[in-house]
Amino acid sequence: MDGTATPGTTFAAAVVPPPGDEPVRLPPPKVSRFSYVYPVKGCRTTYERRRLVLPKTTIWAGRGCAFVAPVDGVVREVNVQNKWKPSTDQGAHREGRYVTVLGEDGVLYLGGHLDTVAPGIRPGVKVKAGRLLGRVGNTGNARSTASNLYFAVSWPAPPQYWWIRRGMVDPWTFLDAWWDGNRTFSPRAAMLAVRERVGTLPACSVLCAGKAQEPKPKPTQKPEEEEPKVIVPLNVEPARSGQ
């Protein structure tokens, strides 16, 4: 056949679909009673979605970008001093300036490597999701990198257990959800599962020890000079003549 019409052949007219409305994006289902926000506000960011060494992530953002409370809660720890030194690399100081918030969901959130801590942020202060906690920087052991936010999810523990606050739960799944608009996706269940598995106060197992410092040599002391001995002659009576 050459494709030409023959007597008795009919063709159906092309079907033209009616005009439709733009698709409506439905809000995600509510999966918890808590409400969350993405922890960096007003800036373009990127972050790792895989574990490198620790269960935390680095949120790359410009210096001075706002670090905000991801959920309603209470400020737990505030460190305004950048104590980290490469010569000692003490684990408790690696996050530089940082703020932790104990959320009303029972989860502890840490934002570290801050350039500054926001005025009025101190332990015991109640905060709402979205409140400014500090500004992104590169303090601590990030001083040779671009500015970023060290973001970690864990549970409250005494300060001497610093390796808990630095991250126990992989956070990027929750960051993805909060960024995409699912504001009720909570890390609480994941936190409780990890804590049940490892215990409330697990021992440190990764990047625990700092650098040992060599003892400082004692200054060389000049030996004390001995005082010259004074020889006192014995009193000898002179010989008497005629005896």
JSON list of C-alpha atoms in Angstrom, two decimals, residues 24-239:
[
{"chain": "A", "resi": 24, "resn": "VAL", "atom": "CA", "xyz": [-1.90, 20.89, 42.68]},
{"chain": "A", "resi": 25, "resn": "ARG", "atom": "CA", "xyz": [0.84, 19.87, 45.10]},
{"chain": "A", "resi": 26, "resn": "LEU", "atom": "CA", "xyz": [-0.72, 18.38, 48.18]},
{"chain": "A", "resi": 27, "resn": "PRO", "atom": "CA", "xyz": [0.99, 18.94, 51.53]},
{"chain": "A", "resi": 28, "resn": "PRO", "atom": "CA", "xyz": [2.77, 15.87, 52.91]},
{"chain": "A", "resi": 29, "resn": "PRO", "atom": "CA", "xyz": [0.90, 13.87, 55.53]},
{"chain": "A", "resi": 30, "resn": "LYS", "atom": "CA", "xyz": [1.47, 14.83, 59.14]},
{"chain": "A", "resi": 31, "resn": "VAL", "atom": "CA", "xyz": [3.72, 12.14, 60.61]},
{"chain": "A", "resi": 32, "resn": "SER", "atom": "CA", "xyz": [4.42, 13.59, 64.08]},
{"chain": "A", "resi": 33, "resn": "ARG", "atom": "CA", "xyz": [3.12, 16.25, 66.44]},
{"chain": "A", "resi": 34, "resn": "PHE", "atom": "CA", "xyz": [6.35, 18.25, 66.10]},
{"chain": "A", "resi": 35, "resn": "SER", "atom": "CA", "xyz": [7.10, 20.93, 63.54]},
{"chain": "A", "resi": 36, "resn": "TYR", "atom": "CA", "xyz": [10.59, 21.45, 62.06]},
{"chain": "A", "resi": 37, "resn": "VAL", "atom": "CA", "xyz": [12.45, 23.96, 59.90]},
{"chain": "A", "resi": 38, "resn": "TYR", "atom": "CA", "xyz": [15.63, 23.64, 57.88]},
{"chain": "A", "resi": 39, "resn": "PRO", "atom": "CA", "xyz": [18.51, 24.81, 60.16]},
{"chain": "A", "resi": 40, "resn": "VAL", "atom": "CA", "xyz": [20.08, 27.35, 57.76]},
{"chain": "A", "resi": 41, "resn": "LYS", "atom": "CA", "xyz": [17.89, 30.27, 56.76]},
{"chain": "A", "resi": 42, "resn": "GLY", "atom": "CA", "xyz": [18.09, 32.64, 53.83]},
{"chain": "A", "resi": 43, "resn": "CYS", "atom": "CA", "xyz": [21.16, 31.12, 52.13]},
{"chain": "A", "resi": 44, "resn": "ARG", "atom": "CA", "xyz": [21.94, 28.63, 49.43]},
{"chain": "A", "resi": 45, "resn": "THR", "atom": "CA", "xyz": [23.34, 25.41, 50.92]},
{"chain": "A", "resi": 46, "resn": "THR", "atom": "CA", "xyz": [24.60, 21.96, 50.04]},
{"chain": "A", "resi": 47, "resn": "TYR", "atom": "CA", "xyz": [25.31, 19.02, 52.34]},
{"chain": "A", "resi": 48, "resn": "GLU", "atom": "CA", "xyz": [26.61, 15.47, 52.38]},
{"chain": "A", "resi": 49, "resn": "ARG", "atom": "CA", "xyz": [24.01, 12.68, 52.21]},
{"chain": "A", "resi": 50, "resn": "ARG", "atom": "CA", "xyz": [26.33, 9.89, 53.29]},
{"chain": "A", "resi": 51, "resn": "ARG", "atom": "CA", "xyz": [28.38, 9.05, 56.36]},
{"chain": "A", "resi": 52, "resn": "LEU", "atom": "CA", "xyz": [32.07, 9.81, 56.01]},
{"chain": "A", "resi": 53, "resn": "VAL", "atom": "CA", "xyz": [33.42, 9.19, 59.53]},
{"chain": "A", "resi": 54, "resn": "LEU", "atom": "CA", "xyz": [30.80, 10.30, 62.04]},
{"chain": "A", "resi": 55, "resn": "PRO", "atom": "CA", "xyz": [26.97, 10.25, 61.91]},
{"chain": "A", "resi": 56, "resn": "LYS", "atom": "CA", "xyz": [26.65, 13.99, 61.22]},
{"chain": "A", "resi": 57, "resn": "THR", "atom": "CA", "xyz": [26.70, 16.21, 58.16]},
{"chain": "A", "resi": 58, "resn": "THR", "atom": "CA", "xyz": [28.47, 19.35, 56.98]},
{"chain": "A", "resi": 59, "resn": "ILE", "atom": "CA", "xyz": [26.09, 21.98, 55.62]},
{"chain": "A", "resi": 60, "resn": "TRP", "atom": "CA", "xyz": [28.12, 24.23, 53.33]},
{"chain": "A", "resi": 61, "resn": "ALA", "atom": "CA", "xyz": [26.91, 27.82, 53.49]},
{"chain": "A", "resi": 62, "resn": "GLY", "atom": "CA", "xyz": [28.34, 31.31, 53.26]},
{"chain": "A", "resi": 63, "resn": "ARG", "atom": "CA", "xyz": [29.95, 32.94, 56.27]},
{"chain": "A", "resi": 64, "resn": "GLY", "atom": "CA", "xyz": [27.37, 34.80, 58.32]},
{"chain": "A", "resi": 65, "resn": "CYS", "atom": "CA", "xyz": [24.38, 32.75, 57.17]},
{"chain": "A", "resi": 66, "resn": "ALA", "atom": "CA", "xyz": [21.78, 32.23, 59.88]},
{"chain": "A", "resi": 67, "resn": "PHE", "atom": "CA", "xyz": [21.82, 29.03, 61.94]},
{"chain": "A", "resi": 68, "resn": "VAL", "atom": "CA", "xyz": [18.32, 28.68, 63.40]},
{"chain": "A", "resi": 69, "resn": "ALA", "atom": "CA", "xyz": [16.62, 26.33, 65.85]},
{"chain": "A", "resi": 70, "resn": "PRO", "atom": "CA", "xyz": [15.23, 23.37, 63.88]},
{"chain": "A", "resi": 71, "resn": "VAL", "atom": "CA", "xyz": [12.41, 22.79, 66.39]},
{"chain": "A", "resi": 72, "resn": "ASP", "atom": "CA", "xyz": [10.90, 24.33, 69.51]},
{"chain": "A", "resi": 73, "resn": "GLY", "atom": "CA", "xyz": [13.04, 23.60, 72.55]},
{"chain": "A", "resi": 74, "resn": "VAL", "atom": "CA", "xyz": [15.50, 24.86, 75.15]},
{"chain": "A", "resi": 75, "resn": "VAL", "atom": "CA", "xyz": [19.11, 25.93, 74.66]},
{"chain": "A", "resi": 76, "resn": "ARG", "atom": "CA", "xyz": [21.28, 23.39, 76.48]},
{"chain": "A", "resi": 77, "resn": "GLU", "atom": "CA", "xyz": [24.95, 24.26, 75.81]},
{"chain": "A", "resi": 78, "resn": "VAL", "atom": "CA", "xyz": [26.60, 27.39, 74.46]},
{"chain": "A", "resi": 79, "resn": "ASN", "atom": "CA", "xyz": [30.31, 27.67, 73.71]},
{"chain": "A", "resi": 80, "resn": "VAL", "atom": "CA", "xyz": [31.41, 31.17, 72.69]},
{"chain": "A", "resi": 81, "resn": "GLN", "atom": "CA", "xyz": [35.15, 30.46, 72.85]},
{"chain": "A", "resi": 82, "resn": "ASN", "atom": "CA", "xyz": [37.12, 28.91, 70.02]},
{"chain": "A", "resi": 83, "resn": "LYS", "atom": "CA", "xyz": [39.42, 26.68, 72.09]},
{"chain": "A", "resi": 84, "resn": "TRP", "atom": "CA", "xyz": [40.54, 24.21, 69.42]},
{"chain": "A", "resi": 85, "resn": "LYS", "atom": "CA", "xyz": [44.27, 24.04, 68.68]},
{"chain": "A", "resi": 86, "resn": "PRO", "atom": "CA", "xyz": [45.85, 21.85, 65.98]},
{"chain": "A", "resi": 87, "resn": "SER", "atom": "CA", "xyz": [48.73, 21.05, 68.30]},
{"chain": "A", "resi": 88, "resn": "THR", "atom": "CA", "xyz": [46.43, 19.24, 70.74]},
{"chain": "A", "resi": 89, "resn": "ASP", "atom": "CA", "xyz": [43.29, 18.46, 68.65]},
{"chain": "A", "resi": 90, "resn": "GLN", "atom": "CA", "xyz": [41.13, 17.90, 71.72]},
{"chain": "A", "resi": 91, "resn": "GLY", "atom": "CA", "xyz": [37.88, 16.19, 70.75]},
{"chain": "A", "resi": 92, "resn": "ALA", "atom": "CA", "xyz": [35.69, 18.35, 72.97]},
{"chain": "A", "resi": 93, "resn": "HIS", "atom": "CA", "xyz": [36.89, 21.50, 71.16]},
{"chain": "A", "resi": 94, "resn": "ARG", "atom": "CA", "xyz": [36.70, 20.39, 67.51]},
{"chain": "A", "resi": 95, "resn": "GLU", "atom": "CA", "xyz": [33.32, 22.02, 66.83]},
{"chain": "A", "resi": 96, "resn": "GLY", "atom": "CA", "xyz": [34.69, 25.44, 67.84]},
{"chain": "A", "resi": 97, "resn": "ARG", "atom": "CA", "xyz": [31.86, 27.79, 68.79]},
{"chain": "A", "resi": 98, "resn": "TYR", "atom": "CA", "xyz": [28.60, 25.87, 69.01]},
{"chain": "A", "resi": 99, "resn": "VAL", "atom": "CA", "xyz": [25.06, 25.84, 70.35]},
{"chain": "A", "resi": 100, "resn": "THR", "atom": "CA", "xyz": [22.97, 22.80, 71.29]},
{"chain": "A", "resi": 101, "resn": "VAL", "atom": "CA", "xyz": [19.19, 22.77, 71.58]},
{"chain": "A", "resi": 102, "resn": "LEU", "atom": "CA", "xyz": [17.19, 20.10, 73.37]},
{"chain": "A", "resi": 103, "resn": "GLY", "atom": "CA", "xyz": [14.04, 19.91, 71.28]},
{"chain": "A", "resi": 104, "resn": "GLU", "atom": "CA", "xyz": [10.59, 19.31, 72.68]},
{"chain": "A", "resi": 105, "resn": "ASP", "atom": "CA", "xyz": [10.86, 16.01, 70.78]},
{"chain": "A", "resi": 106, "resn": "GLY", "atom": "CA", "xyz": [13.62, 14.87, 73.20]},
{"chain": "A", "resi": 107, "resn": "VAL", "atom": "CA", "xyz": [16.31, 15.09, 70.51]},
{"chain": "A", "resi": 108, "resn": "LEU", "atom": "CA", "xyz": [19.53, 17.10, 70.92]},
{"chain": "A", "resi": 109, "resn": "TYR", "atom": "CA", "xyz": [20.59, 19.25, 67.95]},
{"chain": "A", "resi": 110, "resn": "LEU", "atom": "CA", "xyz": [24.09, 20.72, 67.59]},
{"chain": "A", "resi": 111, "resn": "GLY", "atom": "CA", "xyz": [25.26, 23.48, 65.27]},
{"chain": "A", "resi": 112, "resn": "GLY", "atom": "CA", "xyz": [29.03, 23.94, 65.30]},
{"chain": "A", "resi": 113, "resn": "HIS", "atom": "CA", "xyz": [31.88, 25.82, 63.59]},
{"chain": "A", "resi": 114, "resn": "LEU", "atom": "CA", "xyz": [29.91, 29.02, 64.25]},
{"chain": "A", "resi": 115, "resn": "ASP", "atom": "CA", "xyz": [31.48, 32.39, 63.59]},
{"chain": "A", "resi": 116, "resn": "THR", "atom": "CA", "xyz": [29.37, 33.98, 66.34]},
{"chain": "A", "resi": 117, "resn": "VAL", "atom": "CA", "xyz": [26.64, 33.04, 68.78]},
{"chain": "A", "resi": 118, "resn": "ALA", "atom": "CA", "xyz": [23.50, 35.18, 68.60]},
{"chain": "A", "resi": 119, "resn": "PRO", "atom": "CA", "xyz": [22.86, 37.72, 71.39]},
{"chain": "A", "resi": 120, "resn": "GLY", "atom": "CA", "xyz": [20.63, 36.40, 74.15]},
{"chain": "A", "resi": 121, "resn": "ILE", "atom": "CA", "xyz": [21.38, 32.74, 73.43]},
{"chain": "A", "resi": 122, "resn": "ARG", "atom": "CA", "xyz": [22.43, 31.07, 76.67]},
{"chain": "A", "resi": 123, "resn": "PRO", "atom": "CA", "xyz": [21.64, 27.79, 78.47]},
{"chain": "A", "resi": 124, "resn": "GLY", "atom": "CA", "xyz": [18.05, 27.58, 79.64]},
{"chain": "A", "resi": 125, "resn": "VAL", "atom": "CA", "xyz": [16.59, 29.99, 77.07]},
{"chain": "A", "resi": 126, "resn": "LYS", "atom": "CA", "xyz": [13.43, 28.69, 75.38]},
{"chain": "A", "resi": 127, "resn": "VAL", "atom": "CA", "xyz": [13.44, 28.99, 71.59]},
{"chain": "A", "resi": 128, "resn": "LYS", "atom": "CA", "xyz": [10.90, 28.53, 68.83]},
{"chain": "A", "resi": 129, "resn": "ALA", "atom": "CA", "xyz": [11.69, 26.79, 65.56]},
{"chain": "A", "resi": 130, "resn": "GLY", "atom": "CA", "xyz": [13.39, 29.30, 63.28]},
{"chain": "A", "resi": 131, "resn": "ARG", "atom": "CA", "xyz": [14.94, 31.47, 66.01]},
{"chain": "A", "resi": 132, "resn": "LEU", "atom": "CA", "xyz": [18.44, 32.71, 65.27]},
{"chain": "A", "resi": 133, "resn": "LEU", "atom": "CA", "xyz": [21.07, 30.82, 67.29]},
{"chain": "A", "resi": 134, "resn": "GLY", "atom": "CA", "xyz": [24.28, 31.91, 65.58]},
{"chain": "A", "resi": 135, "resn": "ARG", "atom": "CA", "xyz": [26.11, 32.67, 62.35]},
{"chain": "A", "resi": 136, "resn": "VAL", "atom": "CA", "xyz": [27.87, 30.16, 60.11]},
{"chain": "A", "resi": 137, "resn": "GLY", "atom": "CA", "xyz": [31.68, 30.25, 60.22]},
{"chain": "A", "resi": 138, "resn": "ASN", "atom": "CA", "xyz": [34.67, 27.92, 60.31]},
{"chain": "A", "resi": 139, "resn": "THR", "atom": "CA", "xyz": [35.85, 27.83, 63.91]},
{"chain": "A", "resi": 140, "resn": "GLY", "atom": "CA", "xyz": [37.27, 24.72, 65.54]},
{"chain": "A", "resi": 141, "resn": "ASN", "atom": "CA", "xyz": [39.00, 22.19, 63.32]},
{"chain": "A", "resi": 142, "resn": "ALA", "atom": "CA", "xyz": [37.28, 23.71, 60.25]},
{"chain": "A", "resi": 143, "resn": "ARG", "atom": "CA", "xyz": [39.57, 26.75, 60.27]},
{"chain": "A", "resi": 144, "resn": "SER", "atom": "CA", "xyz": [41.33, 25.68, 57.05]},
{"chain": "A", "resi": 145, "resn": "THR", "atom": "CA", "xyz": [38.05, 24.97, 55.16]},
{"chain": "A", "resi": 146, "resn": "ALA", "atom": "CA", "xyz": [35.26, 27.06, 53.70]},
{"chain": "A", "resi": 147, "resn": "SER", "atom": "CA", "xyz": [32.57, 28.23, 56.10]},
{"chain": "A", "resi": 148, "resn": "ASN", "atom": "CA", "xyz": [30.05, 25.56, 57.06]},
{"chain": "A", "resi": 149, "resn": "LEU", "atom": "CA", "xyz": [27.65, 24.38, 59.74]},
{"chain": "A", "resi": 150, "resn": "TYR", "atom": "CA", "xyz": [28.50, 21.19, 61.63]},
{"chain": "A", "resi": 151, "resn": "PHE", "atom": "CA", "xyz": [25.02, 19.72, 62.13]},
{"chain": "A", "resi": 152, "resn": "ALA", "atom": "CA", "xyz": [24.47, 16.74, 64.42]},
{"chain": "A", "resi": 153, "resn": "VAL", "atom": "CA", "xyz": [21.56, 14.84, 65.96]},
{"chain": "A", "resi": 154, "resn": "SER", "atom": "CA", "xyz": [21.84, 12.91, 69.25]},
{"chain": "A", "resi": 155, "resn": "TRP", "atom": "CA", "xyz": [20.40, 12.89, 72.78]},
{"chain": "A", "resi": 156, "resn": "PRO", "atom": "CA", "xyz": [21.28, 14.82, 75.98]},
{"chain": "A", "resi": 157, "resn": "ALA", "atom": "CA", "xyz": [24.25, 13.57, 78.00]},
{"chain": "A", "resi": 158, "resn": "PRO", "atom": "CA", "xyz": [26.65, 15.04, 80.60]},
{"chain": "A", "resi": 159, "resn": "PRO", "atom": "CA", "xyz": [29.30, 17.38, 79.11]},
{"chain": "A", "resi": 160, "resn": "GLN", "atom": "CA", "xyz": [32.15, 14.91, 79.69]},
{"chain": "A", "resi": 161, "resn": "TYR", "atom": "CA", "xyz": [30.48, 12.61, 77.13]},
{"chain": "A", "resi": 162, "resn": "TRP", "atom": "CA", "xyz": [31.17, 15.13, 74.35]},
{"chain": "A", "resi": 163, "resn": "TRP", "atom": "CA", "xyz": [31.33, 12.42, 71.66]},
{"chain": "A", "resi": 164, "resn": "ILE", "atom": "CA", "xyz": [27.56, 11.92, 72.00]},
{"chain": "A", "resi": 165, "resn": "ARG", "atom": "CA", "xyz": [26.60, 15.51, 71.20]},
{"chain": "A", "resi": 166, "resn": "ARG", "atom": "CA", "xyz": [28.82, 15.51, 68.09]},
{"chain": "A", "resi": 167, "resn": "GLY", "atom": "CA", "xyz": [26.40, 13.09, 66.37]},
{"chain": "A", "resi": 168, "resn": "MET", "atom": "CA", "xyz": [24.74, 9.68, 66.84]},
{"chain": "A", "resi": 169, "resn": "VAL", "atom": "CA", "xyz": [22.01, 9.69, 64.14]},
{"chain": "A", "resi": 170, "resn": "ASP", "atom": "CA", "xyz": [22.48, 10.20, 60.38]},
{"chain": "A", "resi": 171, "resn": "PRO", "atom": "CA", "xyz": [20.66, 13.53, 59.77]},
{"chain": "A", "resi": 172, "resn": "TRP", "atom": "CA", "xyz": [20.38, 13.99, 56.00]},
{"chain": "A", "resi": 173, "resn": "THR", "atom": "CA", "xyz": [17.06, 12.15, 55.55]},
{"chain": "A", "resi": 174, "resn": "PHE", "atom": "CA", "xyz": [15.45, 14.65, 57.90]},
{"chain": "A", "resi": 175, "resn": "LEU", "atom": "CA", "xyz": [17.19, 17.63, 56.29]},
{"chain": "A", "resi": 176, "resn": "ASP", "atom": "CA", "xyz": [15.85, 16.47, 52.91]},
{"chain": "A", "resi": 177, "resn": "ALA", "atom": "CA", "xyz": [12.31, 16.32, 54.30]},
{"chain": "A", "resi": 178, "resn": "TRP", "atom": "CA", "xyz": [12.45, 19.71, 56.04]},
{"chain": "A", "resi": 179, "resn": "TRP", "atom": "CA", "xyz": [13.90, 21.38, 52.95]},
{"chain": "A", "resi": 180, "resn": "ASP", "atom": "CA", "xyz": [11.24, 19.77, 50.75]},
{"chain": "A", "resi": 181, "resn": "GLY", "atom": "CA", "xyz": [8.41, 20.97, 52.96]},
{"chain": "A", "resi": 182, "resn": "ASN", "atom": "CA", "xyz": [7.68, 17.90, 55.10]},
{"chain": "A", "resi": 183, "resn": "ARG", "atom": "CA", "xyz": [7.88, 19.81, 58.36]},
{"chain": "A", "resi": 184, "resn": "THR", "atom": "CA", "xyz": [6.60, 17.02, 60.63]},
{"chain": "A", "resi": 185, "resn": "PHE", "atom": "CA", "xyz": [9.13, 14.31, 59.72]},
{"chain": "A", "resi": 186, "resn": "SER", "atom": "CA", "xyz": [10.82, 13.69, 63.08]},
{"chain": "A", "resi": 187, "resn": "PRO", "atom": "CA", "xyz": [14.18, 12.11, 64.00]},
{"chain": "A", "resi": 188, "resn": "ARG", "atom": "CA", "xyz": [12.83, 11.06, 67.40]},
{"chain": "A", "resi": 189, "resn": "ALA", "atom": "CA", "xyz": [12.16, 7.42, 66.49]},
{"chain": "A", "resi": 190, "resn": "ALA", "atom": "CA", "xyz": [15.60, 7.04, 64.87]},
{"chain": "A", "resi": 191, "resn": "MET", "atom": "CA", "xyz": [17.27, 8.60, 67.92]},
{"chain": "A", "resi": 192, "resn": "LEU", "atom": "CA", "xyz": [15.45, 6.27, 70.33]},
{"chain": "A", "resi": 193, "resn": "ALA", "atom": "CA", "xyz": [16.40, 3.24, 68.23]},
{"chain": "A", "resi": 194, "resn": "VAL", "atom": "CA", "xyz": [20.11, 4.13, 68.23]},
{"chain": "A", "resi": 195, "resn": "ARG", "atom": "CA", "xyz": [20.10, 4.90, 71.95]},
{"chain": "A", "resi": 196, "resn": "GLU", "atom": "CA", "xyz": [18.42, 1.58, 72.67]},
{"chain": "A", "resi": 197, "resn": "ARG", "atom": "CA", "xyz": [21.10, -0.23, 70.66]},
{"chain": "A", "resi": 198, "resn": "VAL", "atom": "CA", "xyz": [24.25, 1.48, 72.00]},
{"chain": "A", "resi": 199, "resn": "GLY", "atom": "CA", "xyz": [23.11, 2.61, 75.46]},
{"chain": "A", "resi": 200, "resn": "THR", "atom": "CA", "xyz": [22.54, 6.05, 76.94]},
{"chain": "A", "resi": 201, "resn": "LEU", "atom": "CA", "xyz": [26.23, 6.71, 77.67]},
{"chain": "A", "resi": 202, "resn": "PRO", "atom": "CA", "xyz": [28.26, 4.68, 75.15]},
{"chain": "A", "resi": 203, "resn": "ALA", "atom": "CA", "xyz": [32.05, 4.78, 75.18]},
{"chain": "A", "resi": 204, "resn": "CYS", "atom": "CA", "xyz": [33.80, 6.83, 72.52]},
{"chain": "A", "resi": 205, "resn": "SER", "atom": "CA", "xyz": [34.91, 4.67, 69.57]},
{"chain": "A", "resi": 206, "resn": "VAL", "atom": "CA", "xyz": [35.91, 7.05, 66.74]},
{"chain": "A", "resi": 207, "resn": "LEU", "atom": "CA", "xyz": [38.24, 10.08, 66.77]},
{"chain": "A", "resi": 208, "resn": "CYS", "atom": "CA", "xyz": [38.49, 10.02, 70.54]},
{"chain": "A", "resi": 209, "resn": "ALA", "atom": "CA", "xyz": [42.02, 10.93, 71.56]},
{"chain": "A", "resi": 210, "resn": "GLY", "atom": "CA", "xyz": [43.75, 14.22, 70.91]},
{"chain": "A", "resi": 211, "resn": "LYS", "atom": "CA", "xyz": [47.42, 14.66, 70.21]},
{"chain": "A", "resi": 212, "resn": "ALA", "atom": "CA", "xyz": [49.79, 13.89, 73.03]},
{"chain": "A", "resi": 213, "resn": "GLN", "atom": "CA", "xyz": [51.87, 16.86, 74.04]},
{"chain": "A", "resi": 214, "resn": "GLU", "atom": "CA", "xyz": [55.57, 16.37, 74.51]},
{"chain": "A", "resi": 215, "resn": "PRO", "atom": "CA", "xyz": [56.73, 17.44, 77.95]},
{"chain": "A", "resi": 216, "resn": "LYS", "atom": "CA", "xyz": [58.43, 20.79, 77.93]},
{"chain": "A", "resi": 217, "resn": "PRO", "atom": "CA", "xyz": [62.15, 20.51, 78.69]},
{"chain": "A", "resi": 218, "resn": "LYS", "atom": "CA", "xyz": [63.14, 21.95, 81.99]},
{"chain": "A", "resi": 219, "resn": "PRO", "atom": "CA", "xyz": [65.39, 25.00, 81.71]},
{"chain": "A", "resi": 220, "resn": "THR", "atom": "CA", "xyz": [69.04, 24.20, 82.22]},
{"chain": "A", "resi": 221, "resn": "GLN", "atom": "CA", "xyz": [70.17, 25.51, 85.54]},
{"chain": "A", "resi": 222, "resn": "LYS", "atom": "CA", "xyz": [73.64, 26.85, 86.01]},
{"chain": "A", "resi": 223, "resn": "PRO", "atom": "CA", "xyz": [75.41, 24.75, 88.63]},
{"chain": "A", "resi": 224, "resn": "GLU", "atom": "CA", "xyz": [75.93, 26.57, 91.83]},
{"chain": "A", "resi": 225, "resn": "GLU", "atom": "CA", "xyz": [79.52, 27.62, 92.42]},
{"chain": "A", "resi": 226, "resn": "GLU", "atom": "CA", "xyz": [80.98, 26.31, 95.58]},
{"chain": "A", "resi": 227, "resn": "GLU", "atom": "CA", "xyz": [82.25, 28.90, 97.95]},
{"chain": "A", "resi": 228, "resn": "PRO", "atom": "CA", "xyz": [86.01, 28.70, 98.42]},
{"chain": "A", "resi": 229, "resn": "LYS", "atom": "CA", "xyz": [86.97, 26.91, 101.56]},
{"chain": "A", "resi": 230, "resn": "VAL", "atom": "CA", "xyz": [88.68, 29.06, 104.12]},
{"chain": "A", "resi": 231, "resn": "ILE", "atom": "CA", "xyz": [91.41, 27.25, 105.97]},
{"chain": "A", "resi": 232, "resn": "VAL", "atom": "CA", "xyz": [91.80, 28.61, 109.43]},
{"chain": "A", "resi": 233, "resn": "PRO", "atom": "CA", "xyz": [95.30, 27.91, 110.86]},
{"chain": "A", "resi": 234, "resn": "LEU", "atom": "CA", "xyz": [95.45, 26.30, 114.22]},
{"chain": "A", "resi": 235, "resn": "ASN", "atom": "CA", "xyz": [96.58, 28.48, 117.05]},
{"chain": "A", "resi": 236, "resn": "VAL", "atom": "CA", "xyz": [100.03, 27.16, 117.80]},
{"chain": "A", "resi": 237, "resn": "GLU", "atom": "CA", "xyz": [101.84, 28.65, 120.73]},
{"chain": "A", "resi": 238, "resn": "PRO", "atom": "CA", "xyz": [105.33, 29.87, 119.81]},
{"chain": "A", "resi": 239, "resn": "ALA", "atom": "CA", "xyz": [108.19, 27.90, 121.27]}
]
